[in-house]
């Protein structure tokens, strides 16, 4: 028989399409239990009954489990490697570069990509698709308005070139916006598009179970072109890249075998 949390996981999947079974259970359960307790429920069954009826509770729950933290040039040194090593590597054999920012949250990552790519390639020679499971995050990404702290790692000249200060916030320019297509996509259940030269997927795989991670690595590898590059977060190295037809290119970058 399913316990209280397991029943919640299956009911939540029916309602949202998100299968929490593939997220590390201890961590997720802790996050959701603290939210549930804060709202005054003592079990998941009574909490879910109200989540069904109350859109605000449902959105708060979605927000808690998606963890949208992001920033421009997150772990800046890795973006330097992308600029100095990965882009020259891709340009050597390609006229056009197709990029996927997977689990892009509120857009800081794909906009960082667009700033760097624009420096080295004309914008009609690359395309960026940016996806996330969270529609609210995608809406904010499309609006492109950010607090100053999210730009603390961004080079000053980039902030100057691509952002307009509006009160306490920074608005991204239309020039960058036009380089990115934002779309909803669930890494655990949707089809992966093919022929990407660069896939950036950072700071989401840490939340998934080993089994889910392995499936996703296989799919990313299949989605890459020969010698294409997979860029992961700074706590997310792939320990056995050979299993996925990948090899280490630089720390946190993997190259698809030819
Ligand atoms: C911590 S943010 C990472 C943002 C960005 N990649 C970065 O490194 O700054 C994690 C994102 O993963 C998204 N996410 C969680 N589960 C997902 C899934 N199954 N499919 C797609 N995106 C998912 C969340 O909505 C959230 O926006």
mmCIF file of N, CA and C in Angstrom, residues 76-162:
data_model
loop_
_atom_site.group_PDB
_atom_site.id
_atom_site.type_symbol
_atom_site.label_atom_id
_atom_site.label_comp_id
_atom_site.label_asym_id
_atom_site.label_seq_id
_atom_site.Cartn_x
_atom_site.Cartn_y
_atom_site.Cartn_z
ATOM 1 N N UNK A 76 31.404 32.147 -13.362
ATOM 2 C CA UNK A 76 31.952 32.906 -14.503
ATOM 3 C C UNK A 76 33.117 32.192 -15.212
ATOM 4 N N UNK A 77 33.991 31.534 -14.438
ATOM 5 C CA UNK A 77 35.175 30.903 -15.047
ATOM 6 C C UNK A 77 34.781 29.852 -16.088
ATOM 7 N N UNK A 78 33.659 29.197 -15.850
ATOM 8 C CA UNK A 78 33.200 28.181 -16.824
ATOM 9 C C UNK A 78 32.747 28.851 -18.119
ATOM 10 N N UNK A 79 32.146 30.036 -17.998
ATOM 11 C CA UNK A 79 31.715 30.763 -19.204
ATOM 12 C C UNK A 79 32.933 31.270 -19.973
ATOM 13 N N UNK A 80 34.047 31.539 -19.240
ATOM 14 C CA UNK A 80 35.282 31.926 -19.931
ATOM 15 C C UNK A 80 35.773 30.756 -20.786
ATOM 16 N N UNK A 81 35.649 29.538 -20.236
ATOM 17 C CA UNK A 81 36.063 28.357 -21.014
ATOM 18 C C UNK A 81 35.162 28.220 -22.245
ATOM 19 N N UNK A 82 33.870 28.465 -22.051
ATOM 20 C CA UNK A 82 32.947 28.377 -23.198
ATOM 21 C C UNK A 82 33.388 29.351 -24.291
ATOM 22 N N UNK A 83 33.730 30.555 -23.861
ATOM 23 C CA UNK A 83 34.094 31.593 -24.824
ATOM 24 C C UNK A 83 35.443 31.299 -25.495
ATOM 25 N N UNK A 84 36.420 30.880 -24.688
ATOM 26 C CA UNK A 84 37.781 30.772 -25.211
ATOM 27 C C UNK A 84 38.065 29.429 -25.863
ATOM 28 N N UNK A 85 37.322 28.396 -25.478
ATOM 29 C CA UNK A 85 37.653 27.066 -25.983
ATOM 30 C C UNK A 85 36.502 26.421 -26.764
ATOM 31 N N UNK A 86 35.294 26.516 -26.203
ATOM 32 C CA UNK A 86 34.180 25.781 -26.824
ATOM 33 C C UNK A 86 33.728 26.457 -28.128
ATOM 34 N N UNK A 87 33.578 27.755 -28.093
ATOM 35 C CA UNK A 87 33.095 28.426 -29.316
ATOM 36 C C UNK A 87 34.102 28.262 -30.468
ATOM 37 N N UNK A 88 35.412 28.483 -30.237
ATOM 38 C CA UNK A 88 36.361 28.221 -31.333
ATOM 39 C C UNK A 88 36.276 26.771 -31.841
ATOM 40 N N UNK A 89 36.122 25.821 -30.912
ATOM 41 C CA UNK A 89 36.010 24.402 -31.302
ATOM 42 C C UNK A 89 34.795 24.190 -32.222
ATOM 43 N N UNK A 90 33.672 24.793 -31.879
ATOM 44 C CA UNK A 90 32.457 24.590 -32.684
ATOM 45 C C UNK A 90 32.560 25.335 -34.019
ATOM 46 N N UNK A 91 33.138 26.515 -33.986
ATOM 47 C CA UNK A 91 33.235 27.330 -35.210
ATOM 48 C C UNK A 91 34.128 26.683 -36.274
ATOM 49 N N UNK A 92 35.102 25.902 -35.791
ATOM 50 C CA UNK A 92 36.055 25.268 -36.713
ATOM 51 C C UNK A 92 35.342 24.426 -37.769
ATOM 52 N N UNK A 93 34.268 23.758 -37.373
ATOM 53 C CA UNK A 93 33.644 22.807 -38.295
ATOM 54 C C UNK A 93 32.192 23.147 -38.634
ATOM 55 N N UNK A 94 31.723 24.322 -38.208
ATOM 56 C CA UNK A 94 30.304 24.623 -38.432
ATOM 57 C C UNK A 94 30.098 26.055 -38.886
ATOM 58 N N UNK A 95 29.115 26.236 -39.758
ATOM 59 C CA UNK A 95 28.741 27.587 -40.176
ATOM 60 C C UNK A 95 27.654 28.165 -39.293
ATOM 61 N N UNK A 96 26.817 27.258 -38.791
ATOM 62 C CA UNK A 96 25.710 27.666 -37.914
ATOM 63 C C UNK A 96 25.796 26.872 -36.626
ATOM 64 N N UNK A 97 25.413 27.483 -35.526
ATOM 65 C CA UNK A 97 25.483 26.771 -34.245
ATOM 66 C C UNK A 97 24.104 26.754 -33.592
ATOM 67 N N UNK A 98 23.656 25.522 -33.313
ATOM 68 C CA UNK A 98 22.331 25.365 -32.718
ATOM 69 C C UNK A 98 22.500 25.024 -31.233
ATOM 70 N N UNK A 99 21.891 25.841 -30.373
ATOM 71 C CA UNK A 99 22.140 25.729 -28.931
ATOM 72 C C UNK A 99 20.840 25.473 -28.166
ATOM 73 N N UNK A 100 20.926 24.638 -27.122
ATOM 74 C CA UNK A 100 19.774 24.393 -26.250
ATOM 75 C C UNK A 100 20.164 24.697 -24.810
ATOM 76 N N UNK A 101 19.456 25.620 -24.204
ATOM 77 C CA UNK A 101 19.618 25.876 -22.768
ATOM 78 C C UNK A 101 18.447 25.166 -22.087
ATOM 79 N N UNK A 102 18.740 24.004 -21.484
ATOM 80 C CA UNK A 102 17.688 23.140 -20.934
ATOM 81 C C UNK A 102 17.546 23.416 -19.442
ATOM 82 N N UNK A 103 16.313 23.627 -18.986
ATOM 83 C CA UNK A 103 16.041 24.059 -17.593
ATOM 84 C C UNK A 103 16.629 25.453 -17.373
ATOM 85 N N UNK A 104 16.167 26.379 -18.207
ATOM 86 C CA UNK A 104 16.760 27.727 -18.271
ATOM 87 C C UNK A 104 16.216 28.651 -17.196
ATOM 88 N N UNK A 105 15.236 28.195 -16.435
ATOM 89 C CA UNK A 105 14.632 29.005 -15.377
ATOM 90 C C UNK A 105 14.166 30.359 -15.916
ATOM 91 N N UNK A 106 14.571 31.451 -15.276
ATOM 92 C CA UNK A 106 14.050 32.775 -15.648
ATOM 93 C C UNK A 106 14.891 33.466 -16.731
ATOM 94 N N UNK A 107 15.776 32.729 -17.390
ATOM 95 C CA UNK A 107 16.405 33.249 -18.611
ATOM 96 C C UNK A 107 17.838 33.749 -18.500
ATOM 97 N N UNK A 108 18.381 33.824 -17.277
ATOM 98 C CA UNK A 108 19.740 34.364 -17.131
ATOM 99 C C UNK A 108 20.749 33.555 -17.957
ATOM 100 N N UNK A 109 20.555 32.230 -17.994
ATOM 101 C CA UNK A 109 21.511 31.379 -18.711
ATOM 102 C C UNK A 109 21.446 31.579 -20.241
ATOM 103 N N UNK A 110 20.271 31.488 -20.871
ATOM 104 C CA UNK A 110 20.255 31.726 -22.325
ATOM 105 C C UNK A 110 20.650 33.151 -22.716
ATOM 106 N N UNK A 111 20.338 34.140 -21.882
ATOM 107 C CA UNK A 111 20.782 35.504 -22.216
ATOM 108 C C UNK A 111 22.311 35.610 -22.110
ATOM 109 N N UNK A 112 22.893 34.896 -21.150
ATOM 110 C CA UNK A 112 24.364 34.870 -21.056
ATOM 111 C C UNK A 112 24.944 34.256 -22.333
ATOM 112 N N UNK A 113 24.322 33.153 -22.769
ATOM 113 C CA UNK A 113 24.773 32.522 -24.012
ATOM 114 C C UNK A 113 24.678 33.497 -25.182
ATOM 115 N N UNK A 114 23.564 34.208 -25.261
ATOM 116 C CA UNK A 114 23.364 35.131 -26.386
ATOM 117 C C UNK A 114 24.407 36.251 -26.361
ATOM 118 N N UNK A 115 24.745 36.746 -25.162
ATOM 119 C CA UNK A 115 25.756 37.813 -25.082
ATOM 120 C C UNK A 115 27.099 37.305 -25.583
ATOM 121 N N UNK A 116 27.464 36.101 -25.150
ATOM 122 C CA UNK A 116 28.785 35.561 -25.524
ATOM 123 C C UNK A 116 28.806 35.197 -27.018
ATOM 124 N N UNK A 117 27.760 34.562 -27.497
ATOM 125 C CA UNK A 117 27.748 34.163 -28.914
ATOM 126 C C UNK A 117 27.788 35.388 -29.823
ATOM 127 N N UNK A 118 27.045 36.426 -29.458
ATOM 128 C CA UNK A 118 27.036 37.646 -30.273
ATOM 129 C C UNK A 118 28.413 38.276 -30.422
ATOM 130 N N UNK A 119 29.276 38.027 -29.451
ATOM 131 C CA UNK A 119 30.631 38.582 -29.507
ATOM 132 C C UNK A 119 31.465 37.902 -30.592
ATOM 133 N N UNK A 120 31.104 36.645 -30.898
ATOM 134 C CA UNK A 120 31.978 35.853 -31.767
ATOM 135 C C UNK A 120 31.343 35.415 -33.072
ATOM 136 N N UNK A 121 30.026 35.489 -33.158
ATOM 137 C CA UNK A 121 29.330 34.960 -34.338
ATOM 138 C C UNK A 121 28.194 35.921 -34.657
ATOM 139 N N UNK A 122 27.922 36.134 -35.951
ATOM 140 C CA UNK A 122 26.794 37.040 -36.222
ATOM 141 C C UNK A 122 25.483 36.326 -35.874
ATOM 142 N N UNK A 123 24.494 37.108 -35.461
ATOM 143 C CA UNK A 123 23.336 36.472 -34.832
ATOM 144 C C UNK A 123 22.516 35.621 -35.812
ATOM 145 N N UNK A 124 22.697 35.803 -37.126
ATOM 146 C CA UNK A 124 21.971 34.905 -38.036
ATOM 147 C C UNK A 124 22.676 33.556 -38.195
ATOM 148 N N UNK A 125 23.805 33.387 -37.494
ATOM 149 C CA UNK A 125 24.553 32.119 -37.590
ATOM 150 C C UNK A 125 24.409 31.255 -36.331
ATOM 151 N N UNK A 126 23.561 31.672 -35.431
ATOM 152 C CA UNK A 126 23.290 30.791 -34.289
ATOM 153 C C UNK A 126 21.820 30.914 -33.881
ATOM 154 N N UNK A 127 21.327 29.878 -33.219
ATOM 155 C CA UNK A 127 19.971 29.946 -32.651
ATOM 156 C C UNK A 127 19.992 29.315 -31.270
ATOM 157 N N UNK A 128 19.225 29.905 -30.368
ATOM 158 C CA UNK A 128 19.168 29.378 -28.996
ATOM 159 C C UNK A 128 17.723 29.015 -28.663
ATOM 160 N N UNK A 129 17.514 27.761 -28.280
ATOM 161 C CA UNK A 129 16.217 27.366 -27.744
ATOM 162 C C UNK A 129 16.394 27.231 -26.237
ATOM 163 N N UNK A 130 15.512 27.858 -25.479
ATOM 164 C CA UNK A 130 15.640 27.803 -24.026
ATOM 165 C C UNK A 130 14.352 27.219 -23.471
ATOM 166 N N UNK A 131 14.483 26.177 -22.639
ATOM 167 C CA UNK A 131 13.285 25.471 -22.167
ATOM 168 C C UNK A 131 13.291 25.318 -20.652
ATOM 169 N N UNK A 132 12.104 25.175 -20.122
ATOM 170 C CA UNK A 132 11.952 24.879 -18.693
ATOM 171 C C UNK A 132 10.569 24.249 -18.513
ATOM 172 N N UNK A 133 10.403 23.556 -17.399
ATOM 173 C CA UNK A 133 9.107 22.952 -17.105
ATOM 174 C C UNK A 133 8.149 23.991 -16.519
ATOM 175 N N UNK A 134 8.692 25.099 -16.035
ATOM 176 C CA UNK A 134 7.925 26.061 -15.239
ATOM 177 C C UNK A 134 7.483 27.254 -16.097
ATOM 178 N N UNK A 135 6.178 27.301 -16.382
ATOM 179 C CA UNK A 135 5.671 28.359 -17.271
ATOM 180 C C UNK A 135 5.852 29.759 -16.697
ATOM 181 N N UNK A 136 5.755 29.873 -15.373
ATOM 182 C CA UNK A 136 5.954 31.195 -14.744
ATOM 183 C C UNK A 136 7.372 31.688 -14.965
ATOM 184 N N UNK A 137 8.320 30.782 -14.790
ATOM 185 C CA UNK A 137 9.730 31.157 -14.991
ATOM 186 C C UNK A 137 9.923 31.587 -16.449
ATOM 187 N N UNK A 138 9.315 30.862 -17.378
ATOM 188 C CA UNK A 138 9.474 31.193 -18.812
ATOM 189 C C UNK A 138 8.875 32.569 -19.119
ATOM 190 N N UNK A 139 7.755 32.861 -18.472
ATOM 191 C CA UNK A 139 7.119 34.171 -18.702
ATOM 192 C C UNK A 139 8.053 35.285 -18.218
ATOM 193 N N UNK A 140 8.675 35.045 -17.082
ATOM 194 C CA UNK A 140 9.619 36.064 -16.565
ATOM 195 C C UNK A 140 10.839 36.164 -17.470
ATOM 196 N N UNK A 141 11.268 35.041 -18.003
ATOM 197 C CA UNK A 141 12.413 35.055 -18.932
ATOM 198 C C UNK A 141 12.079 35.910 -20.156
ATOM 199 N N UNK A 142 10.870 35.746 -20.667
ATOM 200 C CA UNK A 142 10.468 36.519 -21.854
ATOM 201 C C UNK A 142 10.369 38.008 -21.545
ATOM 202 N N UNK A 143 9.967 38.332 -20.307
ATOM 203 C CA UNK A 143 9.909 39.750 -19.940
ATOM 204 C C UNK A 143 11.308 40.335 -19.817
ATOM 205 N N UNK A 144 12.228 39.561 -19.272
ATOM 206 C CA UNK A 144 13.626 39.998 -19.221
ATOM 207 C C UNK A 144 13.918 41.158 -18.291
ATOM 208 N N UNK A 145 13.297 41.172 -17.130
ATOM 209 C CA UNK A 145 13.563 42.238 -16.153
ATOM 210 C C UNK A 145 14.196 41.591 -14.906
ATOM 211 N N UNK A 146 15.370 42.119 -14.505
ATOM 212 C CA UNK A 146 16.146 41.452 -13.453
ATOM 213 C C UNK A 146 16.630 42.414 -12.375
ATOM 214 N N UNK A 147 16.768 41.901 -11.141
ATOM 215 C CA UNK A 147 17.369 42.727 -10.088
ATOM 216 C C UNK A 147 18.887 42.806 -10.300
ATOM 217 N N UNK A 148 19.489 43.843 -9.732
ATOM 218 C CA UNK A 148 20.926 44.076 -9.932
ATOM 219 C C UNK A 148 21.777 42.874 -9.491
ATOM 220 N N UNK A 149 21.348 42.215 -8.379
ATOM 221 C CA UNK A 149 22.200 41.131 -7.855
ATOM 222 C C UNK A 149 22.369 39.975 -8.848
ATOM 223 N N UNK A 150 21.402 39.800 -9.758
ATOM 224 C CA UNK A 150 21.550 38.682 -10.702
ATOM 225 C C UNK A 150 22.620 38.981 -11.762
ATOM 226 N N UNK A 151 23.085 40.232 -11.789
ATOM 227 C CA UNK A 151 24.102 40.616 -12.781
ATOM 228 C C UNK A 151 25.488 40.774 -12.168
ATOM 229 N N UNK A 152 25.642 40.316 -10.906
ATOM 230 C CA UNK A 152 26.910 40.654 -10.234
ATOM 231 C C UNK A 152 28.122 40.000 -10.883
ATOM 232 N N UNK A 153 27.943 38.859 -11.583
ATOM 233 C CA UNK A 153 29.095 38.234 -12.248
ATOM 234 C C UNK A 153 29.224 38.658 -13.713
ATOM 235 N N UNK A 154 28.280 39.416 -14.203
ATOM 236 C CA UNK A 154 28.309 39.797 -15.631
ATOM 237 C C UNK A 154 29.330 40.902 -15.870
ATOM 238 N N UNK A 155 30.125 40.814 -16.950
ATOM 239 C CA UNK A 155 31.092 41.875 -17.238
ATOM 240 C C UNK A 155 30.374 43.217 -17.431
ATOM 241 N N UNK A 156 30.992 44.266 -16.900
ATOM 242 C CA UNK A 156 30.368 45.609 -16.948
ATOM 243 C C UNK A 156 29.991 46.009 -18.373
ATOM 244 N N UNK A 157 30.899 45.708 -19.324
ATOM 245 C CA UNK A 157 30.632 46.166 -20.701
ATOM 246 C C UNK A 157 29.387 45.476 -21.284
ATOM 247 N N UNK A 158 29.125 44.247 -20.835
ATOM 248 C CA UNK A 158 27.939 43.527 -21.311
ATOM 249 C C UNK A 158 26.670 44.140 -20.720
ATOM 250 N N UNK A 159 26.750 44.500 -19.445
ATOM 251 C CA UNK A 159 25.593 45.116 -18.784
ATOM 252 C C UNK A 159 25.285 46.440 -19.501
ATOM 253 N N UNK A 160 26.334 47.163 -19.787
ATOM 254 C CA UNK A 160 26.191 48.457 -20.450
ATOM 255 C C UNK A 160 25.581 48.284 -21.851
ATOM 256 N N UNK A 161 26.061 47.278 -22.549
ATOM 257 C CA UNK A 161 25.622 47.074 -23.943
ATOM 258 C C UNK A 161 24.184 46.527 -24.049
ATOM 259 N N UNK A 162 23.823 45.643 -23.157
ATOM 260 C CA UNK A 162 22.568 44.904 -23.371
ATOM 261 C C UNK A 162 21.450 45.173 -22.359
#
